Amino acid sequence: MMNENSDFLPIISDGNDEKLDNSKVPEILPILPLKNTVLFSGVIVPISVGRKKSLKLIKNVYKKDRLIGIITQKDAKVDDPQKDDLYQVGTLAQIIKVLEMPDNSTTVIIQGVKRFKIDEFVKEKPYFHAKVTELTDVLPPKSDDEFEALIGSLTDISIRIIEYSPHIPQEAIFALKNIENPRFLINFISSNSDIPPVEKQKLLEMDDLKERATLLLEHLTTEVQKLELKDDIQSKVKLDMDQQQKEYFLHQQMKAIQTELGDDPVDIEIEELRKKAKDKKWSKEVEDVFNKEIGKLQRTNSASPEYGNNINYLQTLVELPWNEYTKDNFDLKRAEKILDKDHFGLDKVKERILEHLAVLKLKGDLKAPIICLLGPPGVGKTSLGKSIARALDRKFARISLGGLHDESEIRGHRKTYIGAMPGRIIHNIKKVKSSNPVFILDEIDKVGNDFRGDPSSALLEVLDPEQNNTFYDNYLELEYDLSKVMFIATANSFGAINPALRDRMEIIDISGYLVEEKVEIAKRHLLPKQIKEHGLKKSDISVNKNILEKLIEFYTRESGVRQLDKELARLVRKTAKKVAFDEAYNIRVSEANLITMLGRQKFSKSSYQGNDYAGVVTGLAWTAVGGQILMIETSLSKGNSKLTLTGNLGNVMKESAVI
């Protein structure tokens, strides 16, 4: 096996230029294949010889003229190369010395002489012999300034590479500067450069010395760019490490100074917690737990993971609004005005909120109701919660329960676990800094359960007015009063709600809007909102009642107004584009340009026009967006005492047909 030995730096014997040029390439040469090594003329390299037939070749040739042909293998993984595994262009080499190493290996020092090309292999046993033709280097004229500049650039960039490479001895710079022959300089740099063997082989096969120098310069430029980038990265890393070490050293010094002055960071942190605790309106039980945890913190090493857990727990305790409430606004007319302004319709919900406010105003103390707004998507259930909070002057909190499977999301994690935190109920109470917010439990009908627990069961305590004044969070390990929180749940399907949860909530059904109601909602809320969000003025677009009705009937099919909002946004965007491009357009949206702006109608409207055909009966169907008629047909066929019903018929209709 033959490998390039990285312990040796290939050198050039510049004093034998004339001798090398006058050397003749024999017609028949013994061929020695090498792995990962391309030999150039004039370059001296050591190679390790391991194959038996290669050792035999070296032994036989060393006794004679010491001339061999060096050819590079195409694939270094091939241990026993055949003719097709070798390149066709190689270098005639002279064996200078054969060394027997202490580990019984053989090292051969060879020097490149001239290039040759294999014409044909004449012998394969015991090693390759080939008929070859000498290749001549094409030298540019001495007056070629471009070639001289190329040589100068090669020298300069090679020196830069050596300076960036600590593993290359600096004596190589001296060797470079003392090479006067440009051909040997190119060969020397080619041999030493960190270029893949495939690219080195391309350099070897090039006859024109100027072209060879140009390609070599391209490779060296790429290499120096990589080295500069690597050096830049290493400098930044070193700078960052130095900065980190400096900061660590300064922190340690500061800690030592603060300890001497009695200003230990741990003591400062504990003192800040104590100051916050003094202003808290918590019970004796909470105060005792706080003092106990503070004492434990003082005995804990600040480098311990337990210290971080204790700090987080104590910060949660002091940040929770224990018995801190926002003052309700009992101006009933104001509350009614806010609710009417924000939402059109929804009279049942508004009436229930005003009733609660009225009783609270008269009695002064009343447990908050647990309301569940039941209705299809897009009717304004979640946004209604925000309006209620605004009407009461309370803080607003919201969590989405859709897809919730883990009970600890509600009750929290045990504080002994790494990364433990309170449940989402307590977390949001802490976030809004009030113990009586309006709290939306969104999509309560989509709560799931699995091996991690049943969140629905955890919600039972939250939503029970008789129990939620002593809600227990696993992280706090204390009871927290949720009785003043106004919980408002939202759901789309009544049947999907856990029966035990249904029993604890006051269900208020919010049905879909009528067309007239949707028109009013669009005029009052949706269209002005879209105009504002798209940076237009009210005078830039006008949509009358008739167009809104067409939009609702032929472009939307829903109980709520979510799709209507999207279609209005499309209308406004089309207008915004025309305004931005200074195009002329009709401010008033008409039936004629409605299709141009929104495309063809998505839905059709059918009406009953009489039924005079035998075998056809008119059926009525119920949907979430209103009633529909169905034309049910019968056909006469040879009977088999069976009734076949086709189509997606409901059970009631099937029973009616059978009877």
XYZ file of C-alpha atoms in Angstrom:
659
model
C 0.000 0.000 0.000
C 1.269 3.451 -0.801
C 0.244 6.634 0.929
C 1.470 10.188 0.914
C 3.417 10.578 4.162
C 2.385 13.846 5.819
C 5.465 13.803 8.071
C 7.624 14.785 5.086
C 7.457 18.091 3.223
C 8.074 17.473 -0.517
C 10.993 19.605 -1.725
C 12.475 20.539 -5.076
C 16.026 19.900 -6.085
C 16.389 23.087 -8.076
C 20.036 22.482 -8.808
C 19.340 19.570 -11.202
C 17.089 21.452 -13.673
C 19.279 20.805 -16.688
C 19.850 17.182 -15.751
C 16.113 16.550 -15.379
C 15.316 18.305 -18.662
C 17.893 16.208 -20.511
C 16.594 12.920 -19.060
C 14.920 10.612 -21.538
C 11.766 8.662 -20.760
C 12.328 4.956 -21.568
C 9.943 3.423 -24.083
C 8.931 0.666 -21.624
C 8.466 1.532 -17.940
C 7.647 -0.521 -14.836
C 4.508 1.098 -13.333
C 4.042 1.718 -9.601
C 0.427 2.694 -8.649
C 0.026 5.144 -5.740
C -2.955 6.030 -3.547
C -3.852 9.706 -2.947
C -0.463 10.887 -4.262
C 0.237 12.744 -7.501
C 3.955 13.141 -8.283
C 5.156 16.269 -10.115
C 8.445 16.762 -12.002
C 11.347 17.823 -9.778
C 9.518 17.121 -6.507
C 11.054 14.722 -3.985
C 8.588 12.727 -1.868
C 8.825 9.737 0.477
C 6.303 6.918 -0.087
C 5.467 3.876 2.031
C 5.509 0.575 0.130
C 3.450 -2.351 1.393
C 2.194 -4.482 -1.520
C 4.310 -7.570 -2.258
C 4.487 -6.930 -5.995
C 5.378 -3.276 -5.354
C 8.224 -4.335 -3.042
C 9.415 -6.717 -5.737
C 9.317 -3.900 -8.320
C 11.361 -1.561 -6.077
C 13.902 -4.300 -5.345
C 14.420 -5.147 -9.041
C 14.564 -1.553 -10.306
C 16.833 -0.349 -7.478
C 19.537 -2.738 -8.726
C 19.321 -1.338 -12.307
C 18.586 2.195 -13.592
C 16.262 3.114 -10.680
C 13.631 4.562 -13.045
C 9.932 3.804 -12.511
C 6.617 5.216 -13.736
C 4.387 6.678 -11.014
C 0.640 6.514 -11.757
C -2.146 7.584 -9.372
C -5.113 5.287 -8.702
C -8.572 6.632 -9.561
C -10.042 5.087 -6.399
C -7.838 4.886 -3.297
C -10.071 2.171 -1.802
C -8.970 -0.423 -4.383
C -6.222 -2.600 -2.865
C -5.277 -4.506 -6.022
C -5.682 -2.022 -8.915
C -6.115 -3.229 -12.479
C -5.392 -1.335 -15.709
C -8.777 0.449 -15.717
C -8.225 1.659 -12.132
C -5.262 3.847 -13.146
C -5.003 7.288 -14.771
C -3.253 7.442 -18.160
C -0.862 10.323 -17.363
C 1.894 9.913 -14.790
C 5.428 10.971 -13.912
C 8.772 9.280 -14.512
C 10.496 8.992 -11.122
C 14.015 8.175 -10.000
C 14.519 6.160 -6.817
C 16.910 8.104 -4.605
C 16.973 5.840 -1.578
C 15.246 2.810 -0.039
C 14.914 2.804 3.763
C 14.054 -0.172 5.977
C 12.150 1.278 8.945
C 12.245 -0.091 12.558
C 8.658 -1.363 12.237
C 9.725 -3.554 9.249
C 8.008 -1.238 6.749
C 9.767 0.100 3.656
C 10.006 3.782 2.756
C 11.186 4.805 -0.693
C 12.348 8.341 -1.504
C 11.642 9.229 -5.127
C 12.032 12.324 -7.311
C 9.775 13.251 -10.222
C 11.589 13.639 -13.562
C 9.217 14.031 -16.519
C 5.600 13.483 -17.457
C 4.459 10.627 -19.684
C 1.304 9.080 -21.092
C 0.575 5.336 -21.187
C -0.003 4.036 -24.716
C -0.626 0.429 -23.716
C 0.160 -2.085 -20.995
C 2.563 -4.733 -22.258
C 2.893 -6.814 -19.102
C 0.894 -7.285 -15.874
C 2.870 -9.965 -13.989
C 4.619 -9.799 -11.583
C 3.906 -6.043 -11.848
C 2.743 -3.619 -14.533
C 4.934 -2.713 -17.524
C 3.659 -0.136 -19.999
C 4.669 1.399 -23.295
C 4.731 5.175 -22.733
C 5.158 8.476 -24.595
C 6.939 11.478 -23.106
C 4.842 14.641 -22.593
C 6.441 18.063 -22.993
C 5.503 21.180 -21.017
C 4.534 24.182 -23.166
C 6.369 27.208 -21.762
C 5.114 30.757 -22.418
C 7.584 33.267 -23.911
C 9.871 35.076 -21.473
C 8.265 38.416 -22.343
C 4.797 37.255 -21.205
C 3.927 39.785 -18.469
C 0.678 38.006 -17.612
C 2.547 34.783 -16.847
C 5.011 36.678 -14.646
C 2.077 38.209 -12.744
C 0.580 34.731 -12.338
C 3.828 33.418 -10.844
C 3.996 36.392 -8.467
C 0.390 35.839 -7.364
C 1.060 32.131 -6.799
C 4.037 32.956 -4.563
C 2.136 35.589 -2.569
C -0.974 33.490 -1.995
C 1.131 30.441 -1.058
C 2.945 32.519 1.585
C -0.457 33.619 2.981
C -1.575 29.983 3.200
C 1.633 29.050 5.062
C 1.068 31.926 7.496
C -2.494 30.697 8.180
C -1.324 27.070 8.623
C 0.610 26.498 11.881
C 1.411 22.873 10.933
C 3.536 24.018 7.947
C 7.057 25.089 8.997
C 7.905 28.722 8.255
C 11.063 27.550 6.432
C 8.759 26.732 3.518
C 8.436 30.488 2.855
C 12.226 30.674 2.460
C 12.140 27.712 0.056
C 9.384 29.353 -2.010
C 11.229 32.639 -2.395
C 14.413 30.870 -3.553
C 12.825 28.923 -6.413
C 13.627 30.762 -9.643
C 12.380 28.254 -12.210
C 8.626 28.950 -12.755
C 7.885 25.365 -13.820
C 9.423 23.944 -10.649
C 7.636 26.597 -8.587
C 4.263 25.542 -10.026
C 5.086 21.863 -9.401
C 6.278 22.574 -5.847
C 3.102 24.501 -4.945
C 0.849 21.923 -6.659
C 2.454 19.099 -4.681
C 2.171 20.881 -1.318
C -1.295 22.416 -1.681
C -4.335 20.959 0.079
C -6.018 20.071 -3.214
C -7.905 16.788 -3.834
C -5.920 14.173 -5.828
C -8.460 14.400 -8.679
C -7.730 18.123 -9.111
C -3.969 17.548 -8.808
C -4.239 14.961 -11.584
C -5.936 17.578 -13.793
C -3.003 19.926 -13.162
C -0.538 17.164 -14.046
C -2.308 16.403 -17.331
C -2.197 20.047 -18.539
C 0.570 20.680 -21.119
C 0.300 24.493 -21.163
C 2.174 25.826 -18.138
C 0.226 29.109 -18.160
C -3.122 27.295 -18.050
C -1.795 25.064 -15.266
C -0.753 28.139 -13.243
C -4.179 29.772 -13.772
C -6.091 26.693 -12.547
C -3.718 26.326 -9.588
C -4.302 29.977 -8.628
C -8.083 29.378 -8.614
C -7.668 26.443 -6.199
C -5.328 28.415 -3.937
C -7.709 31.395 -3.862
C -10.530 29.109 -2.674
C -8.243 27.544 -0.077
C -7.071 30.889 1.328
C -10.698 32.076 1.589
C -11.541 28.973 3.647
C -8.507 29.506 5.873
C -9.391 33.184 6.389
C -12.958 32.232 7.327
C -11.691 29.536 9.687
C -9.262 31.997 11.273
C -12.049 34.572 11.650
C -14.327 32.007 13.338
C -11.545 30.884 15.680
C -10.805 34.518 16.576
C -14.476 35.150 17.391
C -14.704 31.954 19.460
C -11.538 32.883 21.344
C -12.881 36.396 21.933
C -16.199 34.995 23.223
C -14.395 32.537 25.501
C -12.125 35.287 26.802
C -15.167 37.475 27.444
C -16.973 34.641 29.252
C -13.914 33.927 31.389
C -13.589 37.629 32.135
C -17.259 37.892 33.131
C -17.004 34.759 35.276
C -13.910 36.143 37.014
C -15.598 39.525 37.596
C -18.754 37.843 38.913
C -16.695 35.792 41.339
C -14.859 38.936 42.487
C -18.140 40.825 42.852
C -19.622 37.939 44.819
C -16.619 37.887 47.155
C -16.789 41.693 47.647
C -20.551 41.591 48.266
C -20.080 38.809 50.804
C -17.447 40.887 52.616
C -19.763 43.916 52.610
C -22.748 41.859 53.662
C -24.392 42.306 50.223
C -24.631 38.640 49.254
C -26.804 38.241 46.068
C -28.749 35.455 47.775
C -29.489 37.724 50.747
C -30.527 40.544 48.390
C -32.897 38.203 46.520
C -34.420 36.927 49.761
C -34.836 40.475 51.074
C -36.694 41.482 47.892
C -39.042 38.513 48.321
C -39.699 39.496 51.948
C -40.516 43.091 50.914
C -43.051 41.875 48.351
C -44.543 39.474 50.909
C -45.231 42.320 53.380
C -47.755 43.877 50.976
C -49.637 40.621 50.400
C -53.162 40.072 51.758
C -52.762 36.346 52.110
C -53.953 33.998 54.830
C -51.909 32.730 57.762
C -51.551 29.364 56.045
C -49.916 30.933 52.964
C -47.696 33.123 55.150
C -46.472 30.072 57.095
C -45.638 28.222 53.861
C -43.787 31.300 52.552
C -41.676 31.633 55.715
C -40.899 27.910 55.689
C -39.751 28.021 52.044
C -37.652 31.161 52.701
C -35.863 29.344 55.522
C -35.236 26.369 53.256
C -33.880 28.706 50.564
C -31.363 30.254 52.978
C -30.001 26.787 53.769
C -29.707 25.783 50.091
C -26.550 26.273 48.035
C -27.204 28.797 45.246
C -25.492 26.463 42.733
C -27.944 23.652 43.513
C -30.848 22.924 41.098
C -33.171 22.908 44.118
C -32.296 26.576 44.724
C -33.750 27.549 41.333
C -36.926 25.541 41.995
C -37.397 27.214 45.391
C -36.851 30.705 43.952
C -39.421 30.072 41.196
C -41.946 28.772 43.740
C -41.521 31.772 46.058
C -41.754 34.220 43.153
C -45.011 32.554 42.084
C -46.379 32.953 45.627
C -45.585 36.676 45.840
C -46.764 37.414 42.278
C -50.192 35.813 42.728
C -52.959 38.350 43.560
C -54.045 36.802 46.877
C -57.400 38.453 47.796
C -56.694 41.296 45.342
C -59.728 42.274 43.264
C -60.574 44.931 40.711
C -63.572 47.078 41.615
C -66.681 46.265 39.574
C -68.394 49.065 37.700
C -72.088 49.000 38.684
C -73.216 51.526 36.069
C -75.823 49.266 34.464
C -76.678 51.660 31.647
C -72.992 51.930 30.720
C -72.630 48.139 30.765
C -75.721 47.729 28.582
C -74.393 50.337 26.156
C -71.007 48.575 25.864
C -72.619 45.175 25.274
C -74.981 46.582 22.624
C -72.188 48.481 20.917
C -69.842 45.482 20.671
C -72.428 42.820 19.728
C -75.659 42.914 17.789
C -78.322 40.529 19.085
C -77.345 37.932 21.742
C -80.091 39.323 23.979
C -80.186 36.295 26.328
C -76.520 36.609 27.235
C -76.691 40.363 27.710
C -79.783 40.003 29.893
C -78.034 37.404 32.081
C -74.962 39.606 32.592
C -77.084 42.631 33.476
C -79.074 40.504 35.949
C -75.839 39.445 37.636
C -74.679 43.062 37.859
C -78.010 44.187 39.276
C -78.003 41.565 42.056
C -74.332 42.251 42.799
C -75.102 45.960 43.087
C -77.980 45.337 45.511
C -76.482 42.541 47.605
C -72.827 43.565 47.499
C -71.586 39.962 47.454
C -72.522 37.206 45.056
C -70.769 34.152 43.725
C -69.869 34.584 40.086
C -72.025 32.599 37.639
C -70.593 29.760 35.552
C -71.958 30.461 32.079
C -71.550 28.274 28.976
C -72.182 29.936 25.627
C -73.330 27.203 23.244
C -73.441 27.909 19.537
C -71.889 27.353 16.123
C -68.500 28.850 15.175
C -68.307 32.522 14.313
C -71.292 33.828 16.295
C -69.096 35.868 18.675
C -68.865 33.697 21.786
C -65.212 34.461 22.598
C -65.372 38.152 21.686
C -68.440 38.480 23.904
C -66.270 37.539 26.890
C -63.999 40.521 26.193
C -67.005 42.832 26.053
C -68.298 41.487 29.376
C -64.908 42.160 30.975
C -64.972 45.710 29.577
C -68.514 46.280 30.803
C -67.579 45.145 34.328
C -64.184 46.902 34.329
C -62.549 43.542 35.044
C -59.357 41.969 33.714
C -59.717 39.417 30.917
C -58.104 35.961 30.742
C -58.547 33.141 28.249
C -57.343 29.576 27.745
C -58.125 27.220 24.877
C -59.133 23.729 25.982
C -59.296 22.236 22.483
C -57.192 19.066 22.326
C -56.201 19.297 26.011
C -55.320 15.818 27.337
C -53.076 16.369 30.355
C -54.706 16.979 33.737
C -51.580 18.812 34.942
C -52.394 21.581 32.429
C -55.284 22.469 34.768
C -53.948 21.463 38.182
C -50.229 22.116 37.627
C -47.169 19.908 38.197
C -45.671 18.844 41.499
C -42.995 21.397 42.378
C -40.415 18.667 43.039
C -40.164 18.009 39.282
C -37.621 19.827 37.121
C -39.355 22.576 35.136
C -42.532 22.343 37.242
C -45.059 25.162 36.895
C -48.586 25.994 38.058
C -51.629 25.021 36.007
C -53.005 27.290 33.305
C -55.786 28.584 35.568
C -53.375 29.849 38.250
C -50.846 30.983 35.612
C -53.415 33.270 33.946
C -54.640 34.581 37.318
C -51.025 35.536 38.081
C -50.650 37.072 34.620
C -53.690 39.405 34.898
C -52.861 40.252 38.562
C -56.487 40.024 39.678
C -58.499 37.382 41.540
C -61.813 38.295 39.881
C -61.207 38.429 36.103
C -63.589 37.358 33.380
C -62.093 33.982 32.427
C -62.937 32.386 29.070
C -62.660 28.577 28.868
C -62.709 28.211 25.088
C -63.957 25.013 23.366
C -64.810 23.113 26.537
C -66.552 20.470 24.394
C -63.214 19.477 22.815
C -61.419 18.436 26.016
C -59.950 14.927 25.693
C -58.492 12.393 28.089
C -55.770 9.740 27.968
C -53.249 7.967 30.227
C -52.030 11.341 31.568
C -55.360 12.011 33.247
C -58.788 13.482 32.601
C -58.824 17.306 32.359
C -62.643 17.277 32.462
C -62.551 15.888 35.991
C -60.066 18.591 37.016
C -62.416 21.235 35.598
C -65.245 19.993 37.824
C -63.654 21.660 40.841
C -62.983 24.856 38.873
C -66.569 25.168 37.648
C -68.399 24.152 40.826
C -69.466 27.310 42.754
C -69.551 25.259 45.957
C -65.945 24.046 45.590
C -63.922 26.566 43.601
C -63.319 28.779 46.634
C -60.807 26.103 47.719
C -59.244 25.187 44.355
C -56.087 23.111 44.919
C -53.154 23.528 42.529
C -50.502 20.768 42.671
C -47.658 23.257 42.205
C -48.784 25.674 44.915
C -49.822 22.883 47.295
C -52.207 25.508 48.665
C -55.872 26.355 48.220
C -56.754 29.337 46.023
C -60.114 31.120 45.960
C -61.656 31.165 42.458
C -65.203 31.949 43.599
C -65.001 35.588 42.453
C -63.791 34.642 38.966
C -66.497 34.874 36.299
C -65.931 31.742 34.228
C -67.487 31.773 30.761
C -67.141 28.542 28.796
C -67.761 28.250 25.058
C -68.821 25.158 23.117
C -70.067 24.177 19.663
C -71.761 20.878 20.506
C -73.985 20.247 23.517
C -73.640 16.462 23.355
C -69.822 16.564 23.392
C -69.671 18.309 26.778
C -68.966 16.069 29.760
C -72.356 15.488 31.500
C -70.896 16.336 34.921
C -69.585 19.639 33.521
C -72.941 20.413 31.879
C -74.613 20.026 35.255
C -72.372 22.707 36.798
C -72.857 25.339 34.089
C -75.673 27.608 33.035
C -76.114 26.846 29.327
C -77.090 29.801 27.146
C -77.852 28.808 23.575
C -76.615 31.239 20.926
C -78.228 30.256 17.657
C -77.059 31.432 14.269
C -77.858 34.897 13.002
C -80.665 35.743 10.609
C -79.780 37.435 7.330
C -81.087 40.740 8.685
C -78.903 40.392 11.788
C -75.840 39.562 9.696
C -76.444 42.667 7.586
C -76.535 44.831 10.715
C -73.375 43.176 12.104
C -71.584 43.738 8.807
C -72.627 47.420 8.671
C -71.828 48.188 12.314
C -68.750 46.079 12.991
C -67.221 43.988 10.206
C -66.993 46.489 7.341
C -65.690 49.419 9.461
C -63.108 47.077 11.008
C -61.864 45.894 7.591
C -61.722 49.461 6.228
C -59.602 50.520 9.202
C -57.300 47.470 9.033
C -56.623 48.030 5.317
C -55.771 51.714 5.688
C -58.765 53.030 3.760
C -61.239 55.806 4.503
C -64.995 55.366 4.817
C -65.362 57.399 1.633
C -63.239 54.910 -0.366
C -65.865 52.144 -0.472
C -69.627 51.898 -0.064
C -71.546 48.634 0.355
C -75.329 48.983 0.682
C -77.804 46.654 2.355
C -78.815 44.934 -0.888
C -75.193 44.003 -1.722
C -74.615 42.721 1.811
C -77.665 40.446 1.469
C -76.358 39.104 -1.859
C -72.969 38.543 -0.254
C -74.520 36.611 2.650
C -76.868 34.471 0.539
C -74.607 33.589 -2.393
C -71.048 33.695 -0.979
C -71.436 32.358 2.578
C -73.206 29.385 4.120
C -72.726 29.618 7.890
C -74.480 30.314 11.173
C -71.983 32.946 12.280
C -70.255 35.766 10.450
C -66.669 34.495 10.166
C -66.861 33.704 6.433
C -68.752 36.948 5.844
C -65.857 38.805 7.464
C -63.419 37.085 5.074
C -65.495 37.965 2.007
C -65.739 41.597 3.121
C -61.954 41.580 3.575
C -61.619 40.411 -0.048
C -63.817 43.284 -1.221
C -61.811 45.822 0.758
C -58.485 44.397 -0.504
C -59.625 44.750 -4.117
C -60.518 48.376 -3.409
C -57.235 48.997 -1.549
C -55.297 47.766 -4.582
C -57.118 50.190 -6.892
C -56.520 53.065 -4.472
C -52.814 52.216 -4.187
C -52.434 52.061 -8.000
C -54.424 55.298 -8.489
C -56.879 53.442 -10.728
C -60.355 54.758 -11.447
C -63.108 52.653 -9.855
C -66.702 52.831 -8.711
C -66.800 53.564 -4.974
C -70.246 51.982 -4.638
C -70.141 48.172 -4.919
C -72.933 47.030 -7.238
C -74.372 43.655 -8.221
C -72.583 43.942 -11.552
C -69.062 44.284 -10.136
C -69.642 41.970 -7.143
C -69.007 38.933 -9.357
C -65.993 40.689 -10.912
C -64.464 41.272 -7.485
C -65.369 37.995 -5.730
C -65.810 35.561 -8.612
C -68.849 33.457 -9.414
C -71.429 32.753 -6.730
C -70.499 29.876 -4.401
C -74.029 28.913 -3.339
C -77.433 28.891 -4.995
C -80.824 29.579 -3.475
C -83.674 27.195 -4.285
C -87.354 27.923 -3.784
C -90.480 25.763 -3.860
C -92.320 26.175 -7.156
C -95.033 23.600 -6.790
C -95.096 19.837 -7.262
C -97.438 18.354 -9.855
C -95.492 15.178 -10.608
C -96.570 11.733 -9.435
C -93.957 9.863 -7.400
C -92.298 13.053 -6.156
C -92.815 14.439 -2.685
C -91.349 17.553 -1.075
C -89.348 17.080 2.136
C -88.153 19.677 4.594
C -84.642 19.550 6.060
C -83.027 21.411 8.951
C -79.457 22.758 8.817
C -77.389 25.030 11.039
C -77.920 27.888 8.585
C -81.670 27.481 8.072
C -84.234 25.234 6.423
C -84.040 23.530 3.040
C -86.424 21.647 0.790
C -85.670 18.200 -0.591
C -87.359 16.624 -3.592
C -87.832 12.932 -2.771
C -88.526 10.705 -5.782
C -89.891 7.179 -6.003
C -89.556 4.803 -8.931
C -91.652 1.808 -9.880
C -89.858 -1.509 -10.202
C -90.628 -5.164 -9.841
C -91.043 -5.665 -6.123
C -89.253 -8.136 -3.884
C -91.027 -7.308 -0.614
C -88.181 -4.980 0.419
C -88.029 -1.189 0.702
C -84.761 0.422 -0.416
C -83.963 3.934 0.739
C -81.052 5.740 -0.929
C -79.271 8.946 -0.069
C -78.168 10.328 3.282
C -81.565 10.138 4.999
C -81.989 10.604 8.720
C -83.504 7.949 10.990
C -86.806 9.819 11.365
C -87.300 10.025 7.596
C -86.410 6.352 7.187
C -88.959 5.354 9.826
C -91.601 7.535 8.164
C -90.968 5.855 4.819
C -91.197 2.348 6.286
C -94.445 3.096 8.100
